Amino acid sequence: MNRISGQWSVASGQSPMLWISGYCALPIALIVIALVFLSGCSNIQRDPPVQVWDDMKWEPKFKPQMENDLFADHRDSRVPPEGTVARDQPYEDTVYNTGMEGEYYVGKSPVPMTLEEIKKGQAKFGTYCTPCHDREGTGQGIVPLHVPSWQPSNLTEDRVVQFADGEIFNVITNGRRTMPAYKYQLSVEDRWAIISYLRVLQRAAHGSMADVPEDQKAGLSKMN
Ligand code: HEC
């Protein structure tokens, strides 16, 4: 091969097949083949594709819910050892966590009804319950206004007033019929606070003149 005026040229005696107008054809052919491969060969490849390297596609692995001979019980998904508890969310089947006393709804909330508790419940009720049950709990919130077929209960009616605290706790936790569950939005603490406030709303809805202190009765009737 001689170098003539900046180009590689065919030297006499070499095979002409490897040369195209003075350039070596072999590297060019390799580049073309590489490009075809790199472009994915999507329309000329076989299905399933030719697997040159296995990578991690076929390595042995565990898949959820599959059988696995490695374990005596042949279960791929392992069961946590008995008595395992979540580290950050200790949970016990107490009245406080379930609203249940044995198999019955607990009658009265295990949380004392303080003013602080009621105020917390008021804030949470305002956020999570009023959209459907409205501020007074009568079930005429903005949601049923737009979706009249989705009618929330009137929380101040006698039927609900007579619910045990544990039953309301259960409705908030797990939902009931078309009422959605709120266990993910509301902590156990918030749920009991809401129940305190709901009892206040119910008491207010059923107030009568007999509840008004004597010295204020006169002023009230004048206003009416
Ligand atoms: C997205 C709308 C919606 C929200 C928000 C909502 N509710 Fe309800 N709730 C309903 C509907 C609808 C019903 C009626 C369920 C039925 O009878 O199908 C209902 C029923 C109830 C009942 C009575 C169940 C019964 O047996 O009649 C209680 C108690 C209740 N809700 C409490 C709450 C509390 C407390 C909150 C706030 C944490 C809340 N709800 C938030 C829609 C809602």
PDB file of C-alpha atoms and ligand atoms in Angstrom:
ATOM      1  CA  MET A   1       0.000   0.000   0.000  1.00  0.00           C
ATOM      2  CA  ASN A   2       1.333   3.403  -0.923  1.00  0.00           C
ATOM      3  CA  ARG A   3       0.214   6.698   0.366  1.00  0.00           C
ATOM      4  CA  ILE A   4      -0.378   8.979  -2.605  1.00  0.00           C
ATOM      5  CA  SER A   5      -1.602  12.558  -2.184  1.00  0.00           C
ATOM      6  CA  GLY A   6      -3.385  11.964   1.105  1.00  0.00           C
ATOM      7  CA  GLN A   7      -5.217   8.797   0.092  1.00  0.00           C
ATOM      8  CA  TRP A   8      -4.717   5.120   0.580  1.00  0.00           C
ATOM      9  CA  SER A   9      -4.569   3.525  -2.806  1.00  0.00           C
ATOM     10  CA  VAL A  10      -4.607  -0.038  -4.073  1.00  0.00           C
ATOM     11  CA  ALA A  11      -1.183  -1.484  -4.225  1.00  0.00           C
ATOM     12  CA  SER A  12      -0.517  -3.777  -7.054  1.00  0.00           C
ATOM     13  CA  GLY A  13      -0.980  -7.441  -6.308  1.00  0.00           C
ATOM     14  CA  GLN A  14      -3.699  -7.088  -3.571  1.00  0.00           C
ATOM     15  CA  SER A  15      -7.184  -8.584  -3.883  1.00  0.00           C
ATOM     16  CA  PRO A  16      -9.510  -5.970  -5.492  1.00  0.00           C
ATOM     17  CA  MET A  17     -12.525  -7.418  -3.559  1.00  0.00           C
ATOM     18  CA  LEU A  18     -11.525  -5.646  -0.354  1.00  0.00           C
ATOM     19  CA  TRP A  19     -11.191  -2.272  -1.986  1.00  0.00           C
ATOM     20  CA  ILE A  20     -13.749   0.151  -3.253  1.00  0.00           C
ATOM     21  CA  SER A  21     -12.412   3.059  -5.271  1.00  0.00           C
ATOM     22  CA  GLY A  22      -9.281   3.039  -3.297  1.00  0.00           C
ATOM     23  CA  TYR A  23     -10.805   2.577   0.229  1.00  0.00           C
ATOM     24  CA  CYS A  24     -10.701  -0.539   2.328  1.00  0.00           C
ATOM     25  CA  ALA A  25     -14.219  -2.094   2.203  1.00  0.00           C
ATOM     26  CA  LEU A  26     -13.883  -4.230   5.308  1.00  0.00           C
ATOM     27  CA  PRO A  27     -14.126  -1.457   7.953  1.00  0.00           C
ATOM     28  CA  ILE A  28     -17.006   0.147   6.035  1.00  0.00           C
ATOM     29  CA  ALA A  29     -18.889  -3.151   5.958  1.00  0.00           C
ATOM     30  CA  LEU A  30     -18.300  -3.619   9.688  1.00  0.00           C
ATOM     31  CA  ILE A  31     -19.633  -0.151  10.439  1.00  0.00           C
ATOM     32  CA  VAL A  32     -22.769  -0.809   8.354  1.00  0.00           C
ATOM     33  CA  ILE A  33     -23.393  -4.132  10.147  1.00  0.00           C
ATOM     34  CA  ALA A  34     -22.827  -2.481  13.531  1.00  0.00           C
ATOM     35  CA  LEU A  35     -25.307   0.272  12.680  1.00  0.00           C
ATOM     36  CA  VAL A  36     -27.959  -2.262  11.688  1.00  0.00           C
ATOM     37  CA  PHE A  37     -27.465  -4.029  15.019  1.00  0.00           C
ATOM     38  CA  LEU A  38     -27.439  -0.836  17.023  1.00  0.00           C
ATOM     39  CA  SER A  39     -30.627   0.375  15.429  1.00  0.00           C
ATOM     40  CA  GLY A  40     -32.312  -2.580  17.074  1.00  0.00           C
ATOM     41  CA  CYS A  41     -32.936  -4.528  13.886  1.00  0.00           C
ATOM     42  CA  SER A  42     -36.525  -4.130  14.952  1.00  0.00           C
ATOM     43  CA  ASN A  43     -38.112  -5.035  11.676  1.00  0.00           C
ATOM     44  CA  ILE A  44     -35.721  -7.691  10.582  1.00  0.00           C
ATOM     45  CA  GLN A  45     -35.275  -9.440  13.904  1.00  0.00           C
ATOM     46  CA  ARG A  46     -36.836 -12.702  14.881  1.00  0.00           C
ATOM     47  CA  ASP A  47     -39.577 -12.990  17.448  1.00  0.00           C
ATOM     48  CA  PRO A  48     -38.500 -14.005  20.025  1.00  0.00           C
ATOM     49  CA  PRO A  49     -35.370 -11.965  19.349  1.00  0.00           C
ATOM     50  CA  VAL A  50     -31.988 -13.556  18.956  1.00  0.00           C
ATOM     51  CA  GLN A  51     -30.406 -13.437  22.404  1.00  0.00           C
ATOM     52  CA  VAL A  52     -26.687 -12.884  22.070  1.00  0.00           C
ATOM     53  CA  TRP A  53     -26.040 -12.190  25.737  1.00  0.00           C
ATOM     54  CA  ASP A  54     -28.413 -13.409  28.404  1.00  0.00           C
ATOM     55  CA  ASP A  55     -27.885 -10.400  30.635  1.00  0.00           C
ATOM     56  CA  MET A  56     -30.247 -10.792  33.600  1.00  0.00           C
ATOM     57  CA  LYS A  57     -33.232 -11.997  31.646  1.00  0.00           C
ATOM     58  CA  TRP A  58     -32.946 -15.678  32.372  1.00  0.00           C
ATOM     59  CA  GLU A  59     -31.188 -15.702  35.733  1.00  0.00           C
ATOM     60  CA  PRO A  60     -32.867 -17.751  38.453  1.00  0.00           C
ATOM     61  CA  LYS A  61     -35.101 -15.501  40.573  1.00  0.00           C
ATOM     62  CA  PHE A  62     -38.062 -15.552  42.963  1.00  0.00           C
ATOM     63  CA  LYS A  63     -41.385 -14.285  41.703  1.00  0.00           C
ATOM     64  CA  PRO A  64     -44.323 -13.392  43.946  1.00  0.00           C
ATOM     65  CA  GLN A  65     -46.915 -16.149  44.384  1.00  0.00           C
ATOM     66  CA  MET A  66     -44.813 -18.708  42.462  1.00  0.00           C
ATOM     67  CA  GLU A  67     -43.826 -22.170  43.517  1.00  0.00           C
ATOM     68  CA  ASN A  68     -40.308 -22.560  44.839  1.00  0.00           C
ATOM     69  CA  ASP A  69     -38.594 -25.858  45.626  1.00  0.00           C
ATOM     70  CA  LEU A  70     -35.993 -24.163  47.773  1.00  0.00           C
ATOM     71  CA  PHE A  71     -38.368 -24.013  50.730  1.00  0.00           C
ATOM     72  CA  ALA A  72     -40.082 -26.926  52.467  1.00  0.00           C
ATOM     73  CA  ASP A  73     -43.531 -25.353  52.014  1.00  0.00           C
ATOM     74  CA  HIS A  74     -42.800 -24.560  48.320  1.00  0.00           C
ATOM     75  CA  ARG A  75     -43.953 -20.979  48.772  1.00  0.00           C
ATOM     76  CA  ASP A  76     -41.990 -18.294  47.022  1.00  0.00           C
ATOM     77  CA  SER A  77     -43.536 -15.443  49.043  1.00  0.00           C
ATOM     78  CA  ARG A  78     -42.281 -15.947  52.571  1.00  0.00           C
ATOM     79  CA  VAL A  79     -44.518 -15.508  55.575  1.00  0.00           C
ATOM     80  CA  PRO A  80     -43.124 -13.276  58.371  1.00  0.00           C
ATOM     81  CA  PRO A  81     -42.258 -15.279  61.515  1.00  0.00           C
ATOM     82  CA  GLU A  82     -45.099 -15.515  64.012  1.00  0.00           C
ATOM     83  CA  GLY A  83     -45.408 -12.483  66.270  1.00  0.00           C
ATOM     84  CA  THR A  84     -43.697 -10.116  63.814  1.00  0.00           C
ATOM     85  CA  VAL A  85     -44.767  -6.482  64.255  1.00  0.00           C
ATOM     86  CA  ALA A  86     -44.144  -3.458  62.061  1.00  0.00           C
ATOM     87  CA  ARG A  87     -41.358  -1.382  63.621  1.00  0.00           C
ATOM     88  CA  ASP A  88     -42.958   2.021  63.287  1.00  0.00           C
ATOM     89  CA  GLN A  89     -46.611   1.096  63.538  1.00  0.00           C
ATOM     90  CA  PRO A  90     -47.226  -1.004  66.618  1.00  0.00           C
ATOM     91  CA  TYR A  91     -50.795  -2.211  66.504  1.00  0.00           C
ATOM     92  CA  GLU A  92     -52.796  -3.980  69.156  1.00  0.00           C
ATOM     93  CA  ASP A  93     -56.383  -5.117  69.095  1.00  0.00           C
ATOM     94  CA  THR A  94     -57.369  -2.677  71.812  1.00  0.00           C
ATOM     95  CA  VAL A  95     -60.685  -0.855  72.201  1.00  0.00           C
ATOM     96  CA  TYR A  96     -58.851   2.328  71.210  1.00  0.00           C
ATOM     97  CA  ASN A  97     -57.639   0.860  67.904  1.00  0.00           C
ATOM     98  CA  THR A  98     -60.724  -1.099  66.902  1.00  0.00           C
ATOM     99  CA  GLY A  99     -63.716   0.536  68.591  1.00  0.00           C
ATOM    100  CA  MET A 100     -64.706  -2.992  69.594  1.00  0.00           C
ATOM    101  CA  GLU A 101     -65.088  -4.565  72.991  1.00  0.00           C
ATOM    102  CA  GLY A 102     -64.993  -8.269  72.284  1.00  0.00           C
ATOM    103  CA  GLU A 103     -67.517  -8.692  69.498  1.00  0.00           C
ATOM    104  CA  TYR A 104     -69.548  -5.593  70.376  1.00  0.00           C
ATOM    105  CA  TYR A 105     -69.086  -1.945  69.453  1.00  0.00           C
ATOM    106  CA  VAL A 106     -67.788  -0.066  72.457  1.00  0.00           C
ATOM    107  CA  GLY A 107     -70.530   2.147  73.873  1.00  0.00           C
ATOM    108  CA  LYS A 108     -68.417   5.114  74.879  1.00  0.00           C
ATOM    109  CA  SER A 109     -65.230   6.462  73.346  1.00  0.00           C
ATOM    110  CA  PRO A 110     -62.101   5.520  75.332  1.00  0.00           C
ATOM    111  CA  VAL A 111     -60.885   9.110  74.873  1.00  0.00           C
ATOM    112  CA  PRO A 112     -62.151  11.669  77.434  1.00  0.00           C
ATOM    113  CA  MET A 113     -64.290  14.372  75.846  1.00  0.00           C
ATOM    114  CA  THR A 114     -62.336  17.535  76.607  1.00  0.00           C
ATOM    115  CA  LEU A 115     -62.724  20.940  74.967  1.00  0.00           C
ATOM    116  CA  GLU A 116     -59.361  20.437  73.285  1.00  0.00           C
ATOM    117  CA  GLU A 117     -60.508  17.096  71.888  1.00  0.00           C
ATOM    118  CA  ILE A 118     -63.744  18.602  70.591  1.00  0.00           C
ATOM    119  CA  LYS A 119     -61.879  21.445  68.878  1.00  0.00           C
ATOM    120  CA  LYS A 120     -59.544  19.004  67.198  1.00  0.00           C
ATOM    121  CA  GLY A 121     -62.552  16.997  66.064  1.00  0.00           C
ATOM    122  CA  GLN A 122     -64.211  20.132  64.735  1.00  0.00           C
ATOM    123  CA  ALA A 123     -61.198  20.889  62.543  1.00  0.00           C
ATOM    124  CA  LYS A 124     -61.005  17.336  61.222  1.00  0.00           C
ATOM    125  CA  PHE A 125     -64.764  17.117  60.702  1.00  0.00           C
ATOM    126  CA  GLY A 126     -64.583  20.357  58.728  1.00  0.00           C
ATOM    127  CA  THR A 127     -61.970  18.895  56.425  1.00  0.00           C
ATOM    128  CA  TYR A 128     -63.075  15.304  56.010  1.00  0.00           C
ATOM    129  CA  CYS A 129     -66.800  15.119  56.661  1.00  0.00           C
ATOM    130  CA  THR A 130     -68.428  18.430  55.688  1.00  0.00           C
ATOM    131  CA  PRO A 131     -67.961  17.946  51.916  1.00  0.00           C
ATOM    132  CA  CYS A 132     -70.697  15.328  52.137  1.00  0.00           C
ATOM    133  CA  HIS A 133     -72.367  15.668  55.533  1.00  0.00           C
ATOM    134  CA  ASP A 134     -72.210  19.514  55.682  1.00  0.00           C
ATOM    135  CA  ARG A 135     -71.093  21.596  58.668  1.00  0.00           C
ATOM    136  CA  GLU A 136     -74.034  20.595  60.812  1.00  0.00           C
ATOM    137  CA  GLY A 137     -73.901  16.943  59.847  1.00  0.00           C
ATOM    138  CA  THR A 138     -77.311  16.859  58.186  1.00  0.00           C
ATOM    139  CA  GLY A 139     -76.029  15.355  54.944  1.00  0.00           C
ATOM    140  CA  GLN A 140     -76.438  18.317  52.605  1.00  0.00           C
ATOM    141  CA  GLY A 141     -72.819  19.002  51.725  1.00  0.00           C
ATOM    142  CA  ILE A 142     -71.418  20.151  48.405  1.00  0.00           C
ATOM    143  CA  VAL A 143     -70.903  16.594  47.103  1.00  0.00           C
ATOM    144  CA  PRO A 144     -74.568  15.488  47.246  1.00  0.00           C
ATOM    145  CA  LEU A 145     -75.457  18.893  45.822  1.00  0.00           C
ATOM    146  CA  HIS A 146     -73.558  17.939  42.671  1.00  0.00           C
ATOM    147  CA  VAL A 147     -74.288  14.213  42.815  1.00  0.00           C
ATOM    148  CA  PRO A 148     -77.870  14.037  44.097  1.00  0.00           C
ATOM    149  CA  SER A 149     -77.950  10.244  43.763  1.00  0.00           C
ATOM    150  CA  TRP A 150     -75.201   9.960  46.386  1.00  0.00           C
ATOM    151  CA  GLN A 151     -77.094  10.823  49.552  1.00  0.00           C
ATOM    152  CA  PRO A 152     -75.148  10.902  52.832  1.00  0.00           C
ATOM    153  CA  SER A 153     -76.905  10.065  56.086  1.00  0.00           C
ATOM    154  CA  ASN A 154     -78.166  12.809  58.333  1.00  0.00           C
ATOM    155  CA  LEU A 155     -75.757  12.331  61.249  1.00  0.00           C
ATOM    156  CA  THR A 156     -78.027  14.181  63.633  1.00  0.00           C
ATOM    157  CA  GLU A 157     -81.070  11.954  63.135  1.00  0.00           C
ATOM    158  CA  ASP A 158     -82.114   9.704  66.040  1.00  0.00           C
ATOM    159  CA  ARG A 159     -80.950   6.543  64.318  1.00  0.00           C
ATOM    160  CA  VAL A 160     -77.346   7.785  64.197  1.00  0.00           C
ATOM    161  CA  VAL A 161     -77.565   9.487  67.606  1.00  0.00           C
ATOM    162  CA  GLN A 162     -78.257   6.042  69.007  1.00  0.00           C
ATOM    163  CA  PHE A 163     -75.174   4.501  67.400  1.00  0.00           C
ATOM    164  CA  ALA A 164     -72.533   3.379  69.901  1.00  0.00           C
ATOM    165  CA  ASP A 165     -69.304   5.408  69.661  1.00  0.00           C
ATOM    166  CA  GLY A 166     -67.613   2.231  68.455  1.00  0.00           C
ATOM    167  CA  GLU A 167     -70.069   1.912  65.587  1.00  0.00           C
ATOM    168  CA  ILE A 168     -69.311   5.427  64.338  1.00  0.00           C
ATOM    169  CA  PHE A 169     -65.621   4.625  64.712  1.00  0.00           C
ATOM    170  CA  ASN A 170     -66.198   1.605  62.500  1.00  0.00           C
ATOM    171  CA  VAL A 171     -68.106   3.550  59.865  1.00  0.00           C
ATOM    172  CA  ILE A 172     -65.266   6.106  59.654  1.00  0.00           C
ATOM    173  CA  THR A 173     -62.621   3.368  59.622  1.00  0.00           C
ATOM    174  CA  ASN A 174     -64.142   0.927  57.144  1.00  0.00           C
ATOM    175  CA  GLY A 175     -66.888   2.881  55.443  1.00  0.00           C
ATOM    176  CA  ARG A 176     -70.429   1.566  55.097  1.00  0.00           C
ATOM    177  CA  ARG A 177     -72.432   0.985  51.926  1.00  0.00           C
ATOM    178  CA  THR A 178     -71.748   4.137  49.837  1.00  0.00           C
ATOM    179  CA  MET A 179     -69.825   5.925  52.617  1.00  0.00           C
ATOM    180  CA  PRO A 180     -66.088   5.624  51.870  1.00  0.00           C
ATOM    181  CA  ALA A 181     -63.522   4.358  54.411  1.00  0.00           C
ATOM    182  CA  TYR A 182     -61.358   7.046  55.991  1.00  0.00           C
ATOM    183  CA  LYS A 183     -58.781   4.902  57.773  1.00  0.00           C
ATOM    184  CA  TYR A 184     -55.964   6.054  55.501  1.00  0.00           C
ATOM    185  CA  GLN A 185     -56.748   9.750  55.766  1.00  0.00           C
ATOM    186  CA  LEU A 186     -57.564   9.859  59.465  1.00  0.00           C
ATOM    187  CA  SER A 187     -55.433   8.510  62.306  1.00  0.00           C
ATOM    188  CA  VAL A 188     -57.134   6.608  65.122  1.00  0.00           C
ATOM    189  CA  GLU A 189     -56.652   9.699  67.285  1.00  0.00           C
ATOM    190  CA  ASP A 190     -58.412  11.931  64.736  1.00  0.00           C
ATOM    191  CA  ARG A 191     -61.302   9.481  64.385  1.00  0.00           C
ATOM    192  CA  TRP A 192     -62.074   9.594  68.115  1.00  0.00           C
ATOM    193  CA  ALA A 193     -61.785  13.394  68.086  1.00  0.00           C
ATOM    194  CA  ILE A 194     -64.307  13.548  65.243  1.00  0.00           C
ATOM    195  CA  ILE A 195     -66.693  11.364  67.232  1.00  0.00           C
ATOM    196  CA  SER A 196     -66.470  13.799  70.177  1.00  0.00           C
ATOM    197  CA  TYR A 197     -67.370  16.674  67.890  1.00  0.00           C
ATOM    198  CA  LEU A 198     -70.121  14.713  66.167  1.00  0.00           C
ATOM    199  CA  ARG A 199     -71.723  14.134  69.573  1.00  0.00           C
ATOM    200  CA  VAL A 200     -71.643  17.898  70.099  1.00  0.00           C
ATOM    201  CA  LEU A 201     -73.370  18.473  66.743  1.00  0.00           C
ATOM    202  CA  GLN A 202     -76.024  15.917  67.596  1.00  0.00           C
ATOM    203  CA  ARG A 203     -76.613  17.442  71.026  1.00  0.00           C
ATOM    204  CA  ALA A 204     -76.948  20.872  69.459  1.00  0.00           C
ATOM    205  CA  ALA A 205     -79.386  19.612  66.821  1.00  0.00           C
ATOM    206  CA  HIS A 206     -81.623  18.179  69.524  1.00  0.00           C
ATOM    207  CA  GLY A 207     -81.429  21.170  71.846  1.00  0.00           C
ATOM    208  CA  SER A 208     -84.662  22.547  73.251  1.00  0.00           C
ATOM    209  CA  MET A 209     -85.724  25.516  75.364  1.00  0.00           C
ATOM    210  CA  ALA A 210     -85.175  23.328  78.414  1.00  0.00           C
ATOM    211  CA  ASP A 211     -81.416  23.427  77.678  1.00  0.00           C
ATOM    212  CA  VAL A 212     -81.272  27.222  77.839  1.00  0.00           C
ATOM    213  CA  PRO A 213     -80.346  28.641  81.284  1.00  0.00           C
ATOM    214  CA  GLU A 214     -83.279  30.384  82.994  1.00  0.00           C
ATOM    215  CA  ASP A 215     -81.694  33.855  82.960  1.00  0.00           C
ATOM    216  CA  GLN A 216     -81.246  33.713  79.161  1.00  0.00           C
ATOM    217  CA  LYS A 217     -84.647  32.375  78.204  1.00  0.00           C
ATOM    218  CA  ALA A 218     -86.333  35.761  78.228  1.00  0.00           C
ATOM    219  CA  GLY A 219     -83.798  37.247  75.803  1.00  0.00           C
ATOM    220  CA  LEU A 220     -84.233  34.290  73.450  1.00  0.00           C
ATOM    221  CA  SER A 221     -87.986  34.500  73.149  1.00  0.00           C
ATOM    222  CA  LYS A 222     -87.728  38.234  72.472  1.00  0.00           C
ATOM    223  CA  MET A 223     -85.347  37.527  69.604  1.00  0.00           C
ATOM    224  CA  ASN A 224     -87.824  35.100  68.107  1.00  0.00           C
TER     225      ASN A 224
HETATM  226  C1  HEC B   1     -67.626  11.404  50.038  1.00  0.00           C
HETATM  227  C2  HEC B   1     -68.779  11.645  50.825  1.00  0.00           C
HETATM  228  C3  HEC B   1     -68.690  11.347  52.303  1.00  0.00           C
HETATM  229  C4  HEC B   1     -67.767  11.804  53.193  1.00  0.00           C
HETATM  230  C5  HEC B   1     -66.593  12.720  52.926  1.00  0.00           C
HETATM  231  C6  HEC B   1     -68.156  11.291  54.473  1.00  0.00           C
HETATM  232  N1  HEC B   1     -69.285  10.549  54.357  1.00  0.00           N
HETATM  233 FE1  HEC B   1     -70.281   9.639  55.864  1.00  0.00          FE
HETATM  234  N2  HEC B   1     -71.638   8.961  54.555  1.00  0.00           N
HETATM  235  C7  HEC B   1     -71.641   9.202  53.205  1.00  0.00           C
HETATM  236  C8  HEC B   1     -72.770   8.544  52.591  1.00  0.00           C
HETATM  237  C9  HEC B   1     -73.127   8.592  51.134  1.00  0.00           C
HETATM  238  C10 HEC B   1     -73.441   7.878  53.635  1.00  0.00           C
HETATM  239  C11 HEC B   1     -74.681   7.019  53.501  1.00  0.00           C
HETATM  240  C12 HEC B   1     -74.217   5.605  53.291  1.00  0.00           C
HETATM  241  C13 HEC B   1     -75.342   4.738  52.829  1.00  0.00           C
HETATM  242  O1  HEC B   1     -76.326   4.617  53.580  1.00  0.00           O
HETATM  243  O2  HEC B   1     -75.220   4.195  51.726  1.00  0.00           O
HETATM  244  C14 HEC B   1     -72.707   8.154  54.849  1.00  0.00           C
HETATM  245  C15 HEC B   1     -73.055   7.670  56.089  1.00  0.00           C
HETATM  246  C16 HEC B   1     -72.378   7.977  57.260  1.00  0.00           C
HETATM  247  C17 HEC B   1     -72.766   7.492  58.569  1.00  0.00           C
HETATM  248  C18 HEC B   1     -74.004   6.693  58.919  1.00  0.00           C
HETATM  249  C19 HEC B   1     -73.969   5.304  58.425  1.00  0.00           C
HETATM  250  C20 HEC B   1     -75.375   4.768  58.470  1.00  0.00           C
HETATM  251  O3  HEC B   1     -75.526   3.621  58.879  1.00  0.00           O
HETATM  252  O4  HEC B   1     -76.305   5.482  58.063  1.00  0.00           O
HETATM  253  C21 HEC B   1     -71.873   8.003  59.466  1.00  0.00           C
HETATM  254  C22 HEC B   1     -71.852   7.788  60.975  1.00  0.00           C
HETATM  255  C23 HEC B   1     -70.938   8.790  58.700  1.00  0.00           C
HETATM  256  N3  HEC B   1     -71.268   8.749  57.363  1.00  0.00           N
HETATM  257  C24 HEC B   1     -69.890   9.488  59.268  1.00  0.00           C
HETATM  258  C25 HEC B   1     -68.989  10.212  58.539  1.00  0.00           C
HETATM  259  C26 HEC B   1     -67.886  10.908  59.142  1.00  0.00           C
HETATM  260  C27 HEC B   1     -67.616  11.016  60.621  1.00  0.00           C
HETATM  261  C28 HEC B   1     -67.192  11.481  58.124  1.00  0.00           C
HETATM  262  C29 HEC B   1     -65.912  12.273  58.215  1.00  0.00           C
HETATM  263  C30 HEC B   1     -64.790  11.530  58.678  1.00  0.00           C
HETATM  264  C31 HEC B   1     -67.862  11.139  56.881  1.00  0.00           C
HETATM  265  N4  HEC B   1     -68.959  10.366  57.175  1.00  0.00           N
HETATM  266  C32 HEC B   1     -67.450  11.536  55.634  1.00  0.00           C
HETATM  267  C33 HEC B   1     -70.742   9.957  52.505  1.00  0.00           C
HETATM  268  C34 HEC B   1     -69.639  10.553  53.043  1.00  0.00           C
END
